[in-house]
């Protein structure tokens, strides 16, 4: 207390820390609770005894989920969409951002191109024409329905081109004088210099594809649902608990609906948790470059 | 001669744009023009650009004759505007409070925790919330009961549903927006604080006369840009948490379009609603970007 804080200031600091701790706790509690439910014994869950710590620890719910074909099948679809979709996203973002990062002097038609991409942020055809288009292209129930419509994420393009712009022009000029064309300059100079930005957009693409569920719901048949869509169907049955046959089966196995759903939610969130440290590292930089620059 | 050289140098730049342009053309511009089905009696057999029967504004007339249409518009505006206002205020307060924390470790941990929900999908978060808010077994109601209150059916009661959507939306997003405001605070020149201290300013005065004015640009910019989301009440969130018993307060334009279009296959009427929404949004977003550009020289590209 050498800084000589007045009493009022000390009270404020304590209040502030307590308040922020409570807020942070409020953000975490729901997840802790769900983890606790997923690891708790059926009787304890149904008796409402589980708060923030598992009661009568068990891994039965996870075992049950892991033994289900649907879970693994949807997991496979998701892996596929993440692999193809994110690769495509990153490739297209880099290819689109590089020319658009050039000045009008170097790319005469830049303004026209920018408007073509910008307008997509302003207006869209809405759900119905998008659905009908995918249907008429015969993409329904294929992985391409999940991957192609969002293949050019304009927000990431903006983020990437802002990053490219920070690379000094002289570097490009020097490379050009040495005989390098734009392709070489992009792949051998710009991309290696922009690895943090490439990492950011890759993470956004991966998490985005992992989290998206609505396109799965409208474009895929239920046996090909990606994981989040599969989880969505489980959650919507939360509301009406009348699915008796399923519940009966589970009570036979000494399991309960809530724990199984909790276990599946945890499994659906786990990968995001795993990349979270990386997300955190890059994303402050990302939002500064991409959206609000102040 | 010189022009030819310039063209040759430019050519790869054009080629790089080709794949992106093709995909944007197919998956953004074709659906945009596909919106003409709002003026047709759409017959799926004939296809999106097939020889459909034109019926003028009949779809729009039908939509506006629906008994619940104004309720749905009102629900959308109400939820969206409450989200915008509260979603501005809460992050600003948290950024100010976090900025006053001098324990660096505590500050970092708190930031890390509060923006975690931002990265999870509404499917996961809804699953978690439905469990937490359940009137019979949920943790929130258990707590309310312990404190002597009656259980509240947050997701099944029309008085509570919109507020629950607003609060849970803030729960998901406030951490993210807090970071934006914190970044604005960090860019304030420390000399200003030193000068204020020399003038004898206390903590509140420094917040009021230095920090808030320093954030002003970003705050106004965020307000202007949020104008574009006045018709976005949050489809992902509401779709995963609503049920017929709260349609009265929670059914929004996007959920209505989904049910009408894809569940009842009323493609044309549903596209008409979608067109109205996209049209108004186009106007709002244009105004917001244009104002941001004029006021702060904020450029998207």
XYZ file of C-alpha atoms in Angstrom:
595
model
C 0.000 0.000 0.000
C 2.965 2.257 -0.585
C 1.110 4.037 -3.358
C -0.878 5.754 -0.656
C -4.350 4.918 -1.864
C -7.159 6.590 -0.058
C -9.709 4.458 1.703
C -12.315 5.129 -0.946
C -9.980 3.963 -3.667
C -9.148 0.773 -1.803
C -12.826 0.029 -1.312
C -13.355 0.565 -5.029
C -10.505 -1.762 -5.950
C -11.803 -4.530 -3.724
C -15.340 -4.070 -5.005
C -14.051 -4.080 -8.567
C -12.092 -7.315 -8.156
C -15.009 -9.022 -6.423
C -17.430 -7.895 -9.125
C -15.193 -9.021 -11.976
C -14.567 -12.347 -10.262
C -18.303 -12.907 -9.959
C -18.828 -12.005 -13.606
C -16.106 -14.373 -14.738
C -17.607 -17.032 -12.498
C -21.005 -16.475 -14.114
C -19.418 -17.149 -17.488
C -17.921 -20.408 -16.298
C -20.574 -21.849 -14.002
C -22.853 -23.190 -16.753
C -19.981 -25.142 -18.268
C -18.752 -26.459 -14.931
C -22.287 -27.565 -14.151
C -22.664 -29.374 -17.463
C -19.326 -31.126 -16.940
C -20.473 -32.154 -13.472
C -23.769 -33.492 -14.796
C -22.016 -35.434 -17.543
C -19.808 -37.256 -15.022
C -22.501 -37.928 -12.447
C -24.436 -41.008 -11.610
C -27.978 -41.151 -12.951
C -29.724 -41.196 -9.576
C -27.795 -38.173 -8.373
C -28.675 -36.204 -11.517
C -32.339 -37.081 -11.329
C -32.415 -36.292 -7.637
C -31.098 -32.806 -8.426
C -28.035 -33.328 -6.271
C -25.465 -32.256 -8.830
C -24.281 -28.656 -8.723
C -20.706 -27.889 -9.608
C -19.028 -31.169 -8.794
C -19.784 -34.688 -10.049
C -21.738 -36.858 -7.618
C -20.901 -40.572 -7.681
C -18.415 -40.144 -10.478
C -19.042 -42.220 -13.595
C -17.991 -42.200 -17.225
C -21.023 -44.218 -18.347
C -22.602 -41.311 -20.293
C -19.433 -40.898 -22.364
C -19.193 -44.616 -22.965
C -22.797 -44.653 -24.111
C -22.203 -41.755 -26.535
C -19.003 -43.268 -27.873
C -20.759 -46.515 -28.641
C -23.350 -44.769 -30.789
C -22.900 -44.940 -34.542
C -24.675 -41.613 -35.142
C -22.196 -39.734 -33.023
C -19.171 -41.027 -34.881
C -20.799 -40.679 -38.262
C -21.648 -37.032 -37.651
C -18.194 -36.505 -36.228
C -16.777 -37.871 -39.480
C -18.905 -35.511 -41.576
C -17.701 -32.598 -39.478
C -14.043 -33.594 -39.837
C -14.552 -33.769 -43.568
C -16.164 -30.343 -43.779
C -13.532 -28.792 -41.538
C -10.697 -30.274 -43.608
C -12.092 -29.388 -47.036
C -13.918 -26.235 -46.019
C -11.164 -24.585 -44.032
C -8.516 -25.366 -46.661
C -10.705 -23.879 -49.342
C -11.443 -20.820 -47.205
C -7.799 -20.066 -46.516
C -6.753 -20.581 -50.117
C -9.499 -18.354 -51.479
C -8.972 -15.679 -48.847
C -5.270 -15.418 -49.661
C -5.858 -15.420 -53.420
C -8.592 -12.800 -53.189
C -6.926 -10.576 -50.613
C -3.608 -10.228 -52.405
C -4.865 -8.459 -55.554
C -7.328 -6.362 -53.563
C -4.524 -5.183 -51.277
C -2.868 -3.490 -54.253
C -3.441 0.162 -55.019
C -5.530 1.288 -57.979
C -2.271 2.241 -59.667
C -1.232 -1.407 -59.752
C -4.666 -2.901 -60.372
C -6.798 -0.600 -62.475
C -10.048 -2.489 -61.934
C -9.586 -2.680 -58.172
C -12.584 -0.488 -57.383
C -14.927 -2.672 -59.415
C -13.644 -5.856 -57.802
C -13.914 -4.352 -54.325
C -17.530 -3.422 -54.944
C -18.347 -6.925 -56.156
C -17.091 -8.375 -52.883
C -18.350 -5.525 -50.717
C -21.900 -5.746 -52.011
C -22.129 -9.317 -50.712
C -21.791 -7.866 -47.217
C -24.679 -5.494 -47.851
C -27.267 -7.678 -49.478
C -28.159 -11.329 -49.728
C -30.874 -13.305 -51.380
C -32.027 -14.796 -48.117
C -32.688 -18.330 -47.068
C -35.095 -19.511 -49.746
C -33.162 -18.661 -52.961
C -29.985 -20.027 -51.384
C -31.690 -23.276 -50.551
C -33.284 -23.577 -53.981
C -29.956 -22.906 -55.680
C -28.143 -25.630 -53.747
C -31.025 -27.936 -54.506
C -30.967 -27.223 -58.241
C -27.226 -27.622 -58.446
C -27.830 -31.135 -57.102
C -25.591 -30.468 -54.141
C -28.141 -31.519 -51.529
C -26.805 -34.164 -49.186
C -23.221 -33.754 -50.424
C -20.298 -32.294 -48.530
C -20.117 -29.509 -51.158
C -23.377 -28.050 -49.903
C -21.604 -27.364 -46.614
C -18.386 -26.111 -48.126
C -19.015 -24.154 -51.332
C -21.681 -21.564 -50.403
C -19.447 -19.987 -47.756
C -16.168 -20.608 -49.538
C -15.167 -16.922 -49.710
C -15.500 -15.397 -46.231
C -15.420 -11.684 -47.034
C -14.652 -10.672 -43.450
C -11.472 -12.756 -43.505
C -10.564 -11.294 -46.899
C -10.670 -7.816 -45.361
C -8.571 -8.939 -42.413
C -6.007 -10.512 -44.703
C -5.771 -7.598 -47.112
C -5.254 -5.176 -44.238
C -2.369 -7.343 -43.139
C -0.913 -7.503 -46.658
C -1.088 -3.725 -46.853
C 1.266 -3.381 -43.921
C 4.005 -5.086 -45.892
C 6.228 -2.347 -47.360
C 5.778 -1.769 -51.082
C 9.548 -1.643 -51.555
C 9.812 -5.368 -50.860
C 7.482 -6.155 -53.728
C 9.266 -3.715 -56.028
C 12.628 -5.265 -55.192
C 11.327 -8.760 -55.863
C 9.815 -7.585 -59.127
C 13.106 -6.073 -60.258
C 14.723 -9.419 -59.452
C 12.292 -11.051 -61.857
C 9.622 -12.445 -59.526
C 6.015 -12.286 -60.711
C 2.957 -11.801 -58.526
C 2.467 -15.526 -57.922
C 5.965 -15.914 -56.567
C 5.748 -12.708 -54.592
C 2.524 -13.893 -52.986
C 3.564 -17.421 -52.126
C 7.240 -16.913 -51.337
C 7.157 -13.503 -49.737
C 3.743 -12.290 -48.628
C 2.464 -15.513 -47.120
C 5.634 -16.277 -45.144
C 5.576 -12.680 -43.895
C 1.906 -12.926 -42.914
C 1.884 -16.192 -40.997
C 0.131 -14.684 -37.948
C -2.696 -13.453 -40.182
C -2.866 -16.773 -42.021
C -3.040 -18.509 -38.638
C -5.859 -16.196 -37.579
C -7.997 -16.788 -40.633
C -7.285 -20.532 -40.492
C -8.509 -20.668 -36.908
C -11.593 -18.652 -37.778
C -12.274 -20.996 -40.695
C -11.783 -24.132 -38.592
C -13.896 -22.953 -35.682
C -16.494 -21.582 -38.083
C -16.870 -24.891 -39.888
C -16.883 -26.790 -36.621
C -19.642 -24.611 -35.174
C -21.954 -24.213 -38.155
C -25.099 -26.311 -37.918
C -27.902 -24.683 -39.867
C -26.637 -25.565 -43.341
C -26.379 -29.186 -42.192
C -29.984 -29.079 -41.066
C -31.365 -27.782 -44.357
C -28.988 -29.332 -46.889
C -28.228 -32.787 -45.475
C -30.231 -35.895 -44.728
C -30.204 -36.861 -41.085
C -27.751 -39.738 -41.554
C -25.233 -37.231 -42.942
C -25.690 -34.468 -40.382
C -22.488 -32.836 -39.196
C -21.884 -33.020 -35.450
C -23.383 -29.653 -34.490
C -26.541 -30.386 -36.471
C -26.796 -33.795 -34.814
C -26.417 -32.078 -31.433
C -29.072 -29.582 -32.455
C -31.603 -32.336 -33.020
C -30.790 -33.763 -29.607
C -31.184 -30.391 -27.930
C -34.492 -29.607 -29.565
C -35.810 -32.806 -28.047
C -34.877 -31.327 -24.663
C -37.968 -29.197 -24.895
C -40.418 -32.043 -25.276
C -39.402 -34.906 -23.066
C -41.994 -37.261 -24.484
C -39.500 -39.419 -26.340
C -40.406 -42.242 -23.988
C -38.938 -45.157 -25.804
C -35.473 -43.653 -25.708
C -35.752 -42.715 -22.059
C -36.937 -46.191 -21.150
C -33.962 -47.738 -22.845
C -31.630 -45.448 -21.005
C -33.072 -46.043 -17.587
C -32.525 -49.735 -18.209
C -28.886 -49.024 -18.717
C -28.866 -46.899 -15.555
C -28.342 -43.791 -17.616
C -30.334 -40.648 -17.970
C -31.108 -38.238 -20.720
C -29.548 -35.227 -19.076
C -26.133 -36.776 -18.493
C -25.985 -38.125 -22.018
C -26.898 -34.774 -23.506
C -24.381 -33.095 -21.236
C -21.676 -35.517 -22.324
C -22.432 -34.826 -25.980
C -22.375 -31.055 -25.460
C -18.989 -31.351 -23.778
C -17.650 -33.459 -26.636
C -19.004 -30.906 -29.114
C -17.266 -28.053 -27.302
C -14.006 -29.844 -26.579
C -12.181 -29.092 -29.853
C -12.945 -25.385 -29.496
C -11.540 -25.564 -25.982
C -8.399 -27.189 -27.387
C -7.725 -24.439 -29.929
C -8.824 -21.732 -27.516
C -5.309 -20.722 -26.421
C -4.385 -20.162 -30.068
C -7.623 -18.368 -30.824
C -6.942 -16.067 -27.950
C -3.416 -15.376 -29.080
C -4.387 -14.286 -32.566
C -7.807 -12.946 -32.232
C -7.203 -9.581 -30.594
C -4.926 -8.771 -33.477
C -7.553 -10.154 -35.826
C -10.433 -7.991 -34.670
C -8.222 -4.929 -34.694
C -7.155 -5.537 -38.273
C -10.463 -6.727 -39.555
C -13.269 -4.742 -38.121
C -12.900 -1.746 -35.925
C -9.703 0.123 -36.332
C -10.783 3.183 -34.381
C 4.067 -0.650 -75.498
C 4.098 0.551 -71.930
C 0.438 -0.263 -71.566
C 1.029 -3.816 -72.701
C 3.727 -4.253 -70.100
C 1.428 -2.974 -67.406
C -1.283 -5.373 -68.550
C 1.103 -8.263 -68.483
C 2.102 -7.379 -64.989
C -1.507 -7.033 -63.892
C -2.677 -10.284 -65.430
C -1.796 -12.586 -62.488
C -3.743 -10.309 -60.164
C -6.867 -10.827 -62.264
C -6.277 -14.565 -62.438
C -5.993 -14.782 -58.664
C -9.424 -13.200 -58.321
C -11.111 -15.607 -60.741
C -11.903 -18.494 -58.328
C -13.298 -16.162 -55.684
C -15.352 -14.273 -58.240
C -16.833 -17.446 -59.699
C -17.864 -18.734 -56.264
C -19.263 -15.377 -55.214
C -21.151 -15.153 -58.469
C -22.737 -18.587 -58.078
C -23.436 -18.601 -54.359
C -24.177 -14.935 -53.692
C -25.251 -13.197 -56.883
C -27.429 -15.976 -58.297
C -29.431 -16.241 -55.037
C -29.727 -12.440 -55.083
C -31.349 -12.569 -58.469
C -33.296 -15.651 -57.414
C -35.208 -13.346 -55.120
C -37.496 -12.666 -58.118
C -39.481 -15.699 -56.960
C -41.006 -13.313 -54.424
C -43.017 -11.954 -57.370
C -43.916 -15.362 -58.784
C -46.138 -18.273 -58.038
C -43.136 -20.524 -57.589
C -43.439 -24.049 -58.859
C -40.432 -26.145 -57.743
C -40.701 -28.437 -60.762
C -39.889 -25.601 -63.173
C -36.804 -24.516 -61.271
C -35.348 -21.296 -59.952
C -35.108 -19.450 -63.280
C -37.729 -21.507 -65.038
C -40.838 -20.208 -66.761
C -42.700 -19.302 -63.589
C -45.990 -17.500 -63.381
C -45.651 -13.838 -62.415
C -48.163 -12.688 -59.862
C -46.953 -9.205 -59.029
C -47.299 -8.269 -55.400
C -49.734 -11.014 -54.443
C -47.159 -12.708 -52.206
C -46.592 -9.485 -50.318
C -50.324 -8.960 -49.926
C -50.630 -12.479 -48.589
C -47.785 -11.957 -46.125
C -49.254 -8.759 -44.774
C -52.627 -10.420 -44.387
C -51.144 -12.956 -41.982
C -52.547 -12.316 -38.513
C -49.228 -12.520 -36.690
C -46.984 -10.622 -39.099
C -46.825 -7.369 -37.126
C -46.274 -9.295 -33.918
C -43.297 -10.992 -35.547
C -41.878 -7.677 -36.810
C -42.356 -6.164 -33.369
C -40.688 -9.145 -31.657
C -37.740 -8.851 -34.028
C -37.273 -5.130 -33.438
C -37.765 -5.419 -29.699
C -35.268 -8.225 -29.163
C -32.724 -6.800 -31.616
C -32.800 -3.277 -30.200
C -32.586 -4.476 -26.599
C -29.587 -6.579 -27.610
C -27.912 -3.638 -29.339
C -28.396 -1.247 -26.416
C -27.448 -3.641 -23.639
C -24.743 -5.123 -25.828
C -23.127 -1.667 -26.111
C -23.411 -0.719 -22.477
C -22.197 -3.884 -20.730
C -18.872 -4.217 -22.608
C -18.052 -0.539 -22.100
C -18.560 -0.906 -18.346
C -16.460 -4.065 -18.263
C -13.681 -2.466 -20.282
C -13.592 0.473 -17.873
C -13.577 -1.801 -14.822
C -10.948 -4.138 -16.255
C -8.806 -1.163 -17.117
C -8.780 -0.127 -13.454
C -7.404 -3.499 -12.364
C -3.696 -3.275 -11.639
C -3.041 -6.982 -11.087
C -1.978 -7.983 -14.599
C -2.494 -11.689 -14.011
C -6.026 -11.219 -12.691
C -6.844 -8.972 -15.638
C -5.623 -11.508 -18.163
C -7.421 -14.442 -16.541
C -10.693 -12.531 -16.374
C -10.455 -11.570 -20.050
C -9.705 -15.148 -21.013
C -12.735 -16.429 -19.145
C -15.275 -13.841 -20.253
C -14.788 -14.312 -23.952
C -14.797 -18.068 -23.925
C -18.548 -18.444 -24.641
C -18.089 -16.292 -27.748
C -16.363 -19.132 -29.582
C -18.972 -21.798 -28.944
C -21.941 -22.343 -31.226
C -25.468 -21.463 -30.171
C -26.252 -25.150 -30.381
C -23.856 -25.912 -27.534
C -24.740 -22.794 -25.570
C -28.474 -23.432 -25.955
C -28.021 -26.985 -24.736
C -26.195 -25.671 -21.695
C -28.745 -22.919 -21.059
C -31.777 -25.155 -21.505
C -30.348 -27.409 -18.824
C -29.435 -24.504 -16.535
C -32.814 -22.770 -16.904
C -35.049 -25.822 -16.669
C -37.932 -25.073 -14.279
C -37.789 -28.479 -12.623
C -34.119 -29.391 -12.422
C -32.111 -26.379 -13.588
C -29.432 -24.845 -11.438
C -30.852 -21.320 -11.740
C -34.280 -22.297 -10.469
C -32.801 -24.461 -7.740
C -30.969 -21.359 -6.589
C -34.129 -19.236 -6.826
C -36.032 -21.800 -4.776
C -33.332 -21.851 -2.122
C -33.614 -18.086 -1.876
C -37.359 -18.428 -1.425
C -38.532 -17.473 -4.902
C -40.877 -19.386 -7.173
C -39.436 -21.233 -10.158
C -39.429 -19.240 -13.380
C -39.955 -20.900 -16.766
C -37.489 -18.645 -18.578
C -37.854 -20.336 -21.955
C -41.550 -21.141 -21.778
C -43.031 -17.922 -20.451
C -43.732 -15.030 -22.811
C -42.927 -12.481 -20.132
C -39.466 -13.887 -19.642
C -38.429 -15.203 -23.034
C -37.250 -11.951 -24.724
C -35.260 -10.866 -21.674
C -33.702 -14.313 -21.445
C -32.621 -13.999 -25.075
C -31.069 -10.602 -24.448
C -29.213 -11.649 -21.310
C -27.917 -14.878 -22.797
C -26.816 -13.056 -25.940
C -24.827 -10.662 -23.799
C -23.406 -13.584 -21.861
C -22.077 -15.008 -25.134
C -20.793 -11.816 -26.710
C -19.815 -9.239 -24.098
C -16.310 -10.622 -23.635
C -15.540 -10.168 -27.301
C -16.763 -6.581 -27.382
C -14.978 -5.798 -24.135
C -11.719 -6.600 -25.930
C -12.536 -4.072 -28.643
C -13.077 -1.307 -26.098
C -10.040 -2.350 -24.066
C -7.963 -2.066 -27.215
C -9.290 1.467 -27.664
C -8.347 2.317 -24.085
C -4.834 0.965 -24.523
C -4.263 3.311 -27.418
C -4.911 6.398 -25.268
C -1.747 8.436 -24.749
C -0.503 7.889 -21.130
C 0.650 11.509 -21.079
C -3.007 12.528 -20.829
C -3.375 10.575 -17.583
C -0.198 12.088 -16.177
C -1.431 15.564 -17.036
C -4.781 14.822 -15.413
C -3.008 13.597 -12.270
C -0.937 16.741 -12.080
C -4.175 18.679 -12.279
C -5.363 16.697 -9.283
C -7.894 14.452 -11.036
C -9.056 11.403 -9.104
C -10.005 8.041 -10.566
C -13.521 9.067 -11.606
C -12.400 12.306 -13.116
C -9.744 10.469 -15.118
C -12.331 7.990 -16.392
C -14.733 10.782 -17.231
C -12.313 13.261 -18.774
C -9.647 11.017 -20.299
C -10.729 7.396 -20.760
C -14.268 7.917 -22.042
C -13.353 10.705 -24.477
C -10.516 8.478 -25.670
C -13.021 5.691 -26.381
C -15.530 8.026 -27.953
C -14.618 7.321 -31.551
C -14.845 3.570 -31.160
C -18.078 3.803 -29.172
C -19.805 5.933 -31.791
C -18.405 3.798 -34.588
C -19.781 0.648 -32.944
C -23.145 2.344 -32.460
C -23.284 3.386 -36.095
C -22.303 -0.059 -37.339
C -24.840 -1.782 -35.091
C -27.576 0.021 -37.011
C -27.262 -2.673 -39.652
C -28.396 -5.385 -37.228
C -31.701 -3.826 -36.193
C -33.550 -6.618 -38.010
C -31.243 -9.371 -36.766
C -32.668 -10.645 -33.532
C -30.403 -13.712 -33.667
C -31.749 -16.690 -35.595
C -29.222 -19.241 -34.310
C -29.989 -18.427 -30.722
C -33.760 -18.160 -30.877
C -34.221 -21.146 -33.155
C -32.452 -23.338 -30.618
C -34.327 -22.077 -27.587
C -37.842 -21.193 -28.631
C -40.925 -23.379 -28.760
C -44.523 -22.823 -29.912
C -45.551 -21.606 -26.469
C -43.303 -18.542 -26.813
C -44.012 -17.713 -30.469
C -46.063 -14.802 -29.202
C -42.980 -13.034 -27.821
C -40.121 -14.873 -29.475
C -41.022 -15.626 -33.071
C -38.850 -13.392 -35.282
C -38.691 -12.704 -39.017
C -35.927 -15.251 -39.638
C -37.616 -18.078 -37.770
C -40.869 -17.324 -39.550
C -39.125 -17.399 -42.950
C -37.631 -20.762 -42.048
C -40.916 -22.334 -40.995
C -42.923 -20.889 -43.859
C -40.339 -21.619 -46.505
C -38.696 -24.869 -45.610
C -41.211 -26.610 -43.377
C -44.409 -25.576 -45.166
C -42.768 -25.173 -48.615
C -44.377 -21.773 -49.227
C -41.284 -20.728 -51.142
C -42.617 -17.565 -52.743
C -44.316 -16.047 -49.709
C -41.321 -16.846 -47.573
C -38.947 -15.335 -50.137
C -41.115 -12.209 -50.112
C -40.584 -11.829 -46.377
C -36.887 -12.491 -46.898
C -36.713 -9.841 -49.618
C -38.366 -7.246 -47.404
C -35.901 -7.996 -44.659
C -32.870 -7.970 -46.954
C -34.063 -4.745 -48.566
C -34.489 -2.867 -45.312
C -31.193 -4.290 -44.071
C -29.435 -3.134 -47.236
C -30.683 0.367 -46.566
C -29.682 0.319 -42.908
C -26.255 -1.195 -43.485
C -25.540 1.242 -46.305
C -26.489 4.180 -44.117
C -24.354 2.842 -41.286
C -21.258 2.219 -43.408
C -21.675 5.544 -45.148
C -21.973 7.414 -41.850
C -18.973 5.559 -40.452
C -17.037 6.541 -43.547
C -18.068 10.195 -43.405
C -17.646 10.546 -39.655
C -14.455 8.599 -39.042
C -13.095 7.812 -42.465
C -13.822 4.188 -41.580
C -13.251 2.091 -44.681
C -14.242 -1.508 -44.955
C -11.806 -2.326 -47.760
